[in-house]
Coordinates of C-alpha atoms in Angstrom, one line a residue:
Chain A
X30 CA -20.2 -39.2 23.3
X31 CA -23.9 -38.3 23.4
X32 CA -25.0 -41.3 25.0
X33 CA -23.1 -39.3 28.0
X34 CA -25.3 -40.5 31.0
X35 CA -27.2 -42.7 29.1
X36 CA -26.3 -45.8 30.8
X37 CA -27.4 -44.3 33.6
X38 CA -30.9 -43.9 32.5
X39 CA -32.4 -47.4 34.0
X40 CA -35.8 -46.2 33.2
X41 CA -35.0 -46.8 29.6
X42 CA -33.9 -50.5 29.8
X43 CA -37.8 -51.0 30.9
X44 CA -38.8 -51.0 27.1
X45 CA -36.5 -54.5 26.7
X46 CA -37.6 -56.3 29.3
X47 CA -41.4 -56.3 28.4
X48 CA -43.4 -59.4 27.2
X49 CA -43.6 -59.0 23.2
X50 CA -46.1 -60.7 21.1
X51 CA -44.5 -63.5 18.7
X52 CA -45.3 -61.0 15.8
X53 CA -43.8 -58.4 17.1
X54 CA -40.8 -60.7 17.5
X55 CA -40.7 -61.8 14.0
X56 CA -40.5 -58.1 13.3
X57 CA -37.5 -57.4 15.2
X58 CA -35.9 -60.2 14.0
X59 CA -36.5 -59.2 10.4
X60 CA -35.4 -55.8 11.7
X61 CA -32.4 -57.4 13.5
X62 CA -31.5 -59.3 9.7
X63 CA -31.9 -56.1 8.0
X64 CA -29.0 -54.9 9.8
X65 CA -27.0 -57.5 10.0
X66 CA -27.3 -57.1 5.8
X67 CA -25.9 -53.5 6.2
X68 CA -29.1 -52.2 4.9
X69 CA -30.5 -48.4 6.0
X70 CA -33.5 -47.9 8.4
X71 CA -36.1 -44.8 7.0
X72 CA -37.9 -43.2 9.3
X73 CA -41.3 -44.8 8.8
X74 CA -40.0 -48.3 8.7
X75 CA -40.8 -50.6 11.4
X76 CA -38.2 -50.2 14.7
X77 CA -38.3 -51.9 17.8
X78 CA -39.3 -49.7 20.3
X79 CA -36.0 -49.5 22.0
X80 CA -34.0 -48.7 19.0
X81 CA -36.4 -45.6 18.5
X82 CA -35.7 -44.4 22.0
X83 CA -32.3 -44.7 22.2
X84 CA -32.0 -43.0 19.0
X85 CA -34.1 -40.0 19.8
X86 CA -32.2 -39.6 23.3
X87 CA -28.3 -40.1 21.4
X88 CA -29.5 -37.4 18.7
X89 CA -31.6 -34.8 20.7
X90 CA -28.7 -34.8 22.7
X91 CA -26.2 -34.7 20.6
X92 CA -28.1 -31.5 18.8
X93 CA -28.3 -30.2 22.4
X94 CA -24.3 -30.4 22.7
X95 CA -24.2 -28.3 19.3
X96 CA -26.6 -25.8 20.4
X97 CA -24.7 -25.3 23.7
X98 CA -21.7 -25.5 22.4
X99 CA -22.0 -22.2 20.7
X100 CA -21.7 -20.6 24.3
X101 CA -18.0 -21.1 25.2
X102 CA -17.3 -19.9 21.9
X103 CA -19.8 -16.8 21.4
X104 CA -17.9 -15.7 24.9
X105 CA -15.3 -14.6 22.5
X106 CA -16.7 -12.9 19.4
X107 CA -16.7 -9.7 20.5
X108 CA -13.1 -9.9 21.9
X109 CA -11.3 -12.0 18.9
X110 CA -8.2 -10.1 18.3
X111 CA -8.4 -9.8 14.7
X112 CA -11.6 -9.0 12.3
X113 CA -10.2 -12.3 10.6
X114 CA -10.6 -14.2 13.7
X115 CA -13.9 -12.8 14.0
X116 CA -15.1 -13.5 11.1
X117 CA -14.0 -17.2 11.3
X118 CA -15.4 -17.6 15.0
X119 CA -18.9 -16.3 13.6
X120 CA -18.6 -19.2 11.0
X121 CA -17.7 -21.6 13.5
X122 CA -20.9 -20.7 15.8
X123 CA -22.8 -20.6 13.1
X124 CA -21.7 -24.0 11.8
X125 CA -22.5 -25.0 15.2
X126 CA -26.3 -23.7 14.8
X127 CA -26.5 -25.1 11.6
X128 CA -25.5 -29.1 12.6
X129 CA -27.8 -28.8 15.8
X130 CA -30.9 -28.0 13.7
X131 CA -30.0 -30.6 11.3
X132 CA -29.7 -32.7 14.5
X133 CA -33.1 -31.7 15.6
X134 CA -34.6 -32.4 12.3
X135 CA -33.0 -35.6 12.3
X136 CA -34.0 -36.5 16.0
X137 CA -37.9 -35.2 14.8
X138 CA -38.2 -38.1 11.9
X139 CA -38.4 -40.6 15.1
X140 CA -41.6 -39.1 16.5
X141 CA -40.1 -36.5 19.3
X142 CA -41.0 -32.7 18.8
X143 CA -38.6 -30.0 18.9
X144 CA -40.5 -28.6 22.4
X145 CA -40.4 -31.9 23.8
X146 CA -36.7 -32.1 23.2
X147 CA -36.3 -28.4 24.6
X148 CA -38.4 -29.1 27.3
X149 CA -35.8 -32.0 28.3
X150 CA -32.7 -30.0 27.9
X151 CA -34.5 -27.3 29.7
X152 CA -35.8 -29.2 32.2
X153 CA -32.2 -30.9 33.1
X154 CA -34.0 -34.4 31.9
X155 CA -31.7 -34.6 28.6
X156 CA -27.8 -34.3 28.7
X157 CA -25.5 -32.3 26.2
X158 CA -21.6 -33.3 26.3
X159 CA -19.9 -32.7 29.1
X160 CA -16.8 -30.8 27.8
X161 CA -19.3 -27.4 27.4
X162 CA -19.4 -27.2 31.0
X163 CA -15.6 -25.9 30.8
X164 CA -15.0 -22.1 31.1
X165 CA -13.1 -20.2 28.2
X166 CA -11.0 -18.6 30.7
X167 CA -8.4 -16.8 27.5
X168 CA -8.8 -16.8 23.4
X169 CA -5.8 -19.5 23.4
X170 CA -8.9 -21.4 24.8
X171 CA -10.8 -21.0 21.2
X172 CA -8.0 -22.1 19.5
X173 CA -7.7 -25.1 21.8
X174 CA -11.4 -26.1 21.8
X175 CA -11.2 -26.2 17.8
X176 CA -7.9 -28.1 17.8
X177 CA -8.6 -30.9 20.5
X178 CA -12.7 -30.8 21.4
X179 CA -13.4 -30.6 17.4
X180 CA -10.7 -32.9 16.7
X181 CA -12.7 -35.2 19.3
X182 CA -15.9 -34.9 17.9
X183 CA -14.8 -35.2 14.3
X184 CA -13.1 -38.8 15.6
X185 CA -16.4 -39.3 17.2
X186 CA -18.4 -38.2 14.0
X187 CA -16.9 -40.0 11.1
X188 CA -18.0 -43.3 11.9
X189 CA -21.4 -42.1 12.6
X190 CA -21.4 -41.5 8.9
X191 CA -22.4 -45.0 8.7
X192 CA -25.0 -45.4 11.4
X193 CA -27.9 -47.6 10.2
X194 CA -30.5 -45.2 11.2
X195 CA -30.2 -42.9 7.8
X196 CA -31.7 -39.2 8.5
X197 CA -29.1 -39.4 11.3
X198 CA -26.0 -40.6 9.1
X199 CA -27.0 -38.0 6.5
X200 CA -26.9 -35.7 8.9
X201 CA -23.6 -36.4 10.2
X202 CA -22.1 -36.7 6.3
X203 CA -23.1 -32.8 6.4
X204 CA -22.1 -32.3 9.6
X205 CA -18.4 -33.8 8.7
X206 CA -18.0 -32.1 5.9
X207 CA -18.7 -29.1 8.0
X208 CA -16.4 -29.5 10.9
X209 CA -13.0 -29.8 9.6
X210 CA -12.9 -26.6 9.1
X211 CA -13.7 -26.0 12.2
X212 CA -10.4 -28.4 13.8
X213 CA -8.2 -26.6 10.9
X214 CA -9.1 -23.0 12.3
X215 CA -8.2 -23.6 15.8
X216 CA -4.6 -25.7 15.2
X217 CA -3.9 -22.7 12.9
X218 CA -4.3 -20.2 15.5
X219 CA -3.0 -22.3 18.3
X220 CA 0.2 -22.6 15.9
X221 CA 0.5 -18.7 14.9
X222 CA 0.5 -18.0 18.7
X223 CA 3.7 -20.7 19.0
X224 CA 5.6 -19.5 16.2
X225 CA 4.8 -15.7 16.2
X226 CA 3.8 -14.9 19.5
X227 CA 5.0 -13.2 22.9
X228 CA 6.6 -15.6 25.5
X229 CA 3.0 -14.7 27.3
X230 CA 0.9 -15.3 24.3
X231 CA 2.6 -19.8 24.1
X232 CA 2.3 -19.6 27.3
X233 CA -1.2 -18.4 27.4
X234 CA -1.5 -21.7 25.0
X235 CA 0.1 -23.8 27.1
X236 CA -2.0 -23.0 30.0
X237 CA -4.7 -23.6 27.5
X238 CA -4.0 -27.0 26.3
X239 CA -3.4 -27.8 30.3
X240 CA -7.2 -27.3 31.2
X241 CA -8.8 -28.4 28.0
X242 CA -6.4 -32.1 27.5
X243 CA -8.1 -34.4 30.1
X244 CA -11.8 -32.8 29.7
X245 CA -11.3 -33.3 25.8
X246 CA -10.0 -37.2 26.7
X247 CA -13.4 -37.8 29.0
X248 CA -15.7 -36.4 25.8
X249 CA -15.3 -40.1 24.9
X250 CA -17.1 -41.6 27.7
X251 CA -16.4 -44.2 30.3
X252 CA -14.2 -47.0 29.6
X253 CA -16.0 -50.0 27.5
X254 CA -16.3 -52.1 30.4
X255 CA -18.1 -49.5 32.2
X256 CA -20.5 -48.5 29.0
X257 CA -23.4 -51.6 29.3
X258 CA -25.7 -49.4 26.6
X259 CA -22.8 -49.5 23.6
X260 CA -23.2 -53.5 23.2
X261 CA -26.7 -52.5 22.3
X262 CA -25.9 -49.9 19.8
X263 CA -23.3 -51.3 18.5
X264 CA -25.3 -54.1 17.8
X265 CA -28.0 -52.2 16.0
X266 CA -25.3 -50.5 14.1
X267 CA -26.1 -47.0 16.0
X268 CA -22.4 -47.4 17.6
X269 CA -20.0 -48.6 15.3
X270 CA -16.4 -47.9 17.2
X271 CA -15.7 -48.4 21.0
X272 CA -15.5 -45.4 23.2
X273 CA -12.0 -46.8 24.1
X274 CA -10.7 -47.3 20.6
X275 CA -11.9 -44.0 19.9
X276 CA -9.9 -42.3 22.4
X277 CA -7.1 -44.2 21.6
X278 CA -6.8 -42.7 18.0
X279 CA -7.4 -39.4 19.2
X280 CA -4.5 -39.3 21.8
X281 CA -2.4 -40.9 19.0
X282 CA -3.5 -38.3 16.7
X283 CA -3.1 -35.1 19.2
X284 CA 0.5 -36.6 20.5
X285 CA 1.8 -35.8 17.0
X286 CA 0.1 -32.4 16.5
X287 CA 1.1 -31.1 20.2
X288 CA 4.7 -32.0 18.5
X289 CA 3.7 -29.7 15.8
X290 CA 3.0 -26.9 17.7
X291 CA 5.1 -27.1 20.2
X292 CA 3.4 -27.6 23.6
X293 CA 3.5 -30.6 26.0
X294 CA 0.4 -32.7 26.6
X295 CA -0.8 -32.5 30.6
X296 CA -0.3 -36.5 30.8
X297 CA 3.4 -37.5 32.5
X298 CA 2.5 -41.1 31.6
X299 CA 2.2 -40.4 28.1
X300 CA 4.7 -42.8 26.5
X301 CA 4.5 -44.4 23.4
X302 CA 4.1 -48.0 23.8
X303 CA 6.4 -50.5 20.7
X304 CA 4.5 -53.5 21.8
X305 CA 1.0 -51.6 21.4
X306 CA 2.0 -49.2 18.5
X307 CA -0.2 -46.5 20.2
X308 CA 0.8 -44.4 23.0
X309 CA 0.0 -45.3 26.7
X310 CA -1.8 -42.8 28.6
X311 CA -2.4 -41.9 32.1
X312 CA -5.6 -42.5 34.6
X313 CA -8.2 -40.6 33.3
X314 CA -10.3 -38.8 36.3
X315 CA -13.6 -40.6 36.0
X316 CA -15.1 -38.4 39.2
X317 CA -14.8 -35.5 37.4
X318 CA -16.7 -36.8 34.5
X319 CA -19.2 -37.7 36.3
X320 CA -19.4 -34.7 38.7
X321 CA -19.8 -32.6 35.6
X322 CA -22.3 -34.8 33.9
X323 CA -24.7 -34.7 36.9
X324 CA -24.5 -30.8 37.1
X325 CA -21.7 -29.9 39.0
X326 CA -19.3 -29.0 36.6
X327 CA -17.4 -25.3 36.7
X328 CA -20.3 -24.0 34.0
X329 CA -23.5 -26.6 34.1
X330 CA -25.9 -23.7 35.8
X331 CA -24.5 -20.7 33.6
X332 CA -24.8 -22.6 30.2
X333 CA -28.5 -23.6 30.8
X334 CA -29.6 -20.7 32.1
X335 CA -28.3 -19.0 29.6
X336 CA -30.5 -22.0 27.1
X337 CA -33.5 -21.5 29.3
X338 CA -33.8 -17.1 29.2
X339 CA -32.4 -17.7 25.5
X340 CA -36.1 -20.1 24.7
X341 CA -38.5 -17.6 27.6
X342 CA -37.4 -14.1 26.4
X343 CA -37.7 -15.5 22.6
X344 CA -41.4 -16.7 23.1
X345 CA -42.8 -13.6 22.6
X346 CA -40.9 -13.4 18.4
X347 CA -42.2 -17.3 18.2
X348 CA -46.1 -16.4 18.5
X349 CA -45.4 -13.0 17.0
X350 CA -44.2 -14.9 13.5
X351 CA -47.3 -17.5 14.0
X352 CA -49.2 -14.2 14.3
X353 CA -48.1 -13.1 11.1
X354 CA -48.5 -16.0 9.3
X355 CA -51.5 -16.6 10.7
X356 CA -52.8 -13.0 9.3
X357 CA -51.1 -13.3 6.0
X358 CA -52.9 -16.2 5.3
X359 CA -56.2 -14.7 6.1
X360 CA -55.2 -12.3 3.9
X361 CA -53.7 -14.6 0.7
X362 CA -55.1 -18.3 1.0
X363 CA -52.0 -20.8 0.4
X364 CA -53.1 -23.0 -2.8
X365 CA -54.2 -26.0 -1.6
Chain B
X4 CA -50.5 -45.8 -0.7
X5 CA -50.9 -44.0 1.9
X6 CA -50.4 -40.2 3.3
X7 CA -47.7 -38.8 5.1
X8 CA -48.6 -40.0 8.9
X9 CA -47.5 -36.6 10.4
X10 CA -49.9 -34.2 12.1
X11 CA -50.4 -30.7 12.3
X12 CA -48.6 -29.5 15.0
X13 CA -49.7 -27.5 18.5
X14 CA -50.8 -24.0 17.6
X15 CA -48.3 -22.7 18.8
X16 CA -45.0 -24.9 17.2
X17 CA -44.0 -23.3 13.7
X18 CA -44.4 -25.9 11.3
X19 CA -42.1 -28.3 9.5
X20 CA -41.0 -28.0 5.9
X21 CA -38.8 -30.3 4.1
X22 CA -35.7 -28.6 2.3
X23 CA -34.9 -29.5 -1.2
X24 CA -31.4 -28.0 -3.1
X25 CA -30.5 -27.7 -6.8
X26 CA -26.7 -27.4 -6.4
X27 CA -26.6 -26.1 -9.9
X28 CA -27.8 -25.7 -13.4
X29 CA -28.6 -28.7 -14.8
X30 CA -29.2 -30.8 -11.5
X31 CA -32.4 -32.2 -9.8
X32 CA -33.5 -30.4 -6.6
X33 CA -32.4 -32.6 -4.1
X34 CA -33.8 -33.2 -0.7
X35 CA -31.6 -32.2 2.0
X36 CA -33.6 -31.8 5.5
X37 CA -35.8 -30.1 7.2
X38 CA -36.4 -27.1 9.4
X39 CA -39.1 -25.3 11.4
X40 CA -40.6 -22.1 10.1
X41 CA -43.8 -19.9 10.7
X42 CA -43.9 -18.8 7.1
X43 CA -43.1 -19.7 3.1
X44 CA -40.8 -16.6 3.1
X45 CA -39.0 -17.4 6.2
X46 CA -38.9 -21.3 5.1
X47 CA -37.1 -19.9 2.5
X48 CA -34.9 -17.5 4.1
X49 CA -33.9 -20.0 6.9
X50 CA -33.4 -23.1 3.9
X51 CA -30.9 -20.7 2.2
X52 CA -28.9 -19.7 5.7
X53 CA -29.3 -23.9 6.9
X54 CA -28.5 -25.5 4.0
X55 CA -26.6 -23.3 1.5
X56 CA -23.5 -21.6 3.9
X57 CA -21.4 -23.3 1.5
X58 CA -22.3 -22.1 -1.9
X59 CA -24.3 -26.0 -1.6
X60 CA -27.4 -24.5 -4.1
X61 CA -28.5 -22.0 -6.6
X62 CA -32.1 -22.7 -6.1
X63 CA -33.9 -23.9 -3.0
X64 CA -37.4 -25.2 -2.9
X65 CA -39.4 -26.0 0.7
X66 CA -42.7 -27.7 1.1
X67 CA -44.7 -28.4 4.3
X68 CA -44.1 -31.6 5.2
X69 CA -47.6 -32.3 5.8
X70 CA -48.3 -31.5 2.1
X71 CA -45.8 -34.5 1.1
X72 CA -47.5 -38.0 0.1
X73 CA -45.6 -40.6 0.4
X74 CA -45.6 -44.1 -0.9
X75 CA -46.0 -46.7 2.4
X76 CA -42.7 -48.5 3.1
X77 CA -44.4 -51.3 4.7
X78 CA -46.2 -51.9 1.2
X79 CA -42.9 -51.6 -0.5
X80 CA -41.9 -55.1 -1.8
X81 CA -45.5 -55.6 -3.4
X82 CA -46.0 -51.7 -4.3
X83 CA -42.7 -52.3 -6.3
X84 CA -42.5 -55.7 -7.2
X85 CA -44.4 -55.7 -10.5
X86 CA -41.0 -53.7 -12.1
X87 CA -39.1 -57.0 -11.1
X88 CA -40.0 -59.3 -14.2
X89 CA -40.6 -56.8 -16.5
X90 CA -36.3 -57.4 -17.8
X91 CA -38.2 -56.6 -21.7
X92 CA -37.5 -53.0 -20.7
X93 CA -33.8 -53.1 -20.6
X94 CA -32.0 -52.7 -23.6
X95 CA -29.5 -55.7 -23.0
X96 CA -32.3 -58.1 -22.8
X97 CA -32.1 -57.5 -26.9
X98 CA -29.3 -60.0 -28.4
X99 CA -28.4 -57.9 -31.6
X100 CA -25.9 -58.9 -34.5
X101 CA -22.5 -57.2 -33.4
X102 CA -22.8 -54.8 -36.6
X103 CA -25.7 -52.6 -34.9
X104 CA -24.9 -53.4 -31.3
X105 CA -24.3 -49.7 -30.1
X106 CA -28.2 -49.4 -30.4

């Protein structure tokens, strides 16, 4: 899910094909046991150089989808028609905060810095997941994002849990603990619009769930056979469930709750399937995916431009706290 | 043994401190992350609003993490090896007459 356009990135697969020294070999092969043992990597132990990279690009971006996701959201705090509401959306966003700088400080254990990381996001060089490039067009759409794009993540998240690079599992044991919350929230409200709203306000979530379905299906990335990175990380333990089987579970999942609620999933094909036990669905629209990943999506330009004045108008509070500190410590020494 | 690796950072980056959380009386402080801040007071004050939303600590402690010395992983099997034949200091290594076993 944050490897989003990572396949893409041929620069990266330079690092593998370079001559290495028969030390360093005996290294990665030690490194290559350790995992096959189930054992945790630290941040200072040995890594092959690959392994490093991929990780510091999956988790930078993956704090960079956190940190952008809070925009979709914020867009409704100050219209949330209830102070309840509010109060819970604040939480949410500031969840959302909270997991990308445990994120960062997870990515920053590999050797990356926090401007470098900015820098790429700024720059357009690193990706964030593509379902933040969606507009929240209604507050039905807040309700929806917590139901089916947090469901998706969570899906995405548990097994992440047991990644074999540990300041990243850690962080994601945290995060998890964190986000159901956040999937609770938005079913809730989704569900006290369908059973105590207006014929405008279930329809307002219907038209909801229309939009938000297929881009919450895509947050799973292409199909297996079209993902050449996951073998990698799934061999290094980094990926430890197929973007495929992944999606599977969560159409299986969301099938019963749209049931619950009362709405009907955008998918005609959508049939449940004896043979398979899971439900069939329908032909996902991969050129959309990949329109929105390279930049062309309804809201790529408005969410990091809001990112980039967000980091250039804030400069001026970063030096004036270094300034501070800086001049309080002239003034009391820190003890050694 | 050897030092923490990690370098001051550019001037103008606020520096890293490591987070560490005592979830209540009675418990270790235990480390949790870490975060970017120019200051001790704001270390604090951001540790508390990262790491604690969820009623997670009573007590928060932060140290720059260029102030931490750590023990060097790639020494670890011989910096820890000599504990591995000392089995004399576990009590079950003592074969006591069933009378006074609960010792």
């Amino acid at each position: 899910m944050y490897t989003q356009a990572m396949d893409t990135a041929g620069k990266d697969s330079e690092g593998r094909k370079a001559v290495r020294s028969t030390g360093e070999m005996m290294l990665e092969q030690r490194f290559d046991a350790r995992i096959d043992d189930g054992e945790f990597i630290e941040a200072k132990d040995w890594m092959p150089d690959h392994y490093r990279r991929t990780l510091v690009r999956q988790i930078s971006q993956h704090a960079h989808s956190e940190i952008v996701g809070m925009l979709p959201e914020g867009n409704w705090i100050t219209r949330a028609p209830t102070l309840k509401r509010k109060t819970i959306l604040l939480a949410k966003v500031q969840d959302e905060a909270g997991h990308g700088l445990y994120l960062y400080s997870a990515a920053e254990t590999l050797g990356t810095s926090r401007d470098q990381m900015l820098d790429a996001l700024h720059s357009g060089k690193a990706k964030y997941s593509s379902i933040f490039n969606y507009p929240t067009l209604t507050w039905a759409d807040v309700g929806a994002i917590g139901w089916l794009v947090d469901g998706a993540a969570i899906m995405n998240q548990v097994p992440i849990c047991r990644c074999s690079y540990a300041p990243y599992a850690r962080a994601m044991i945290r995060i998890c603990r964190e986000e159901s919350f956040h999937q609770r929230q938005g079913f809730e409200s989704l569900l006290t619009m369908m059973q105590h709203g207006t014929e405008a306000q279930k329809a307002m979530v219907q038209d909801a769930v229309n939009r938000w379905w297929w881009p919450s299906v895509m947050m799973f990335g292409p199909p297996d056979d079209q993902s050449p990175n996951s073998a990698q990380s799934m061999r290094w333990g980094i990926k430890r469930v197929s973007n495929d089987e992944l999606r599977q579970k969560f159409v299986d999942a969301a099938v019963e709750q749209a049931k619950v609620l009362g709405v009907t999933l955008p998918d005609p094909a959508l049939k449940w399937n004896e043979e398979r036990q899971h439900n069939d669905f329908g032909p996902i629209d991969w050129d959309e995916f990949w329109r929105v990943i390279g930049g062309n999506g309804p809201c790529n330009r408005e969410r990091l431009g809001a990112r980039v004045k967000a980091w250039e108008e804030g400069a001026w509070v970063r030096e004036a706290a270094l300034a501070h500190a800086a001049k309080q410590e002239r003034r009391e020494p820190l003890a050694a | 043994m050897a030092t923490d690796q990690s370098t001051r950072p550019p001037a103008n980056e606020w520096p890293l401190w490591e987070v560490f959380v005592r979830t209540k009386a009675g418990l270790d402080h235990k480390h949790c992350g870490s975060l970017h801040a120019a200051d001790p007071k704001m270390a604090i004050q951001l540790a508390r609003d990262v790491y604690t939303r969820r009623q997670e600590g009573i007590s928060v402690w932060v140290v720059r993490a260029d102030q931490i010395v750590a023990s060097d992983p790639g020494d670890k099997d011989m910096y820890f090896d000599p504990m591995e034949d000392k089995v004399y200091r576990h009590p079950t290594f003592y074969q006591l007459p069933g009378a006074v076993d609960h010792m």
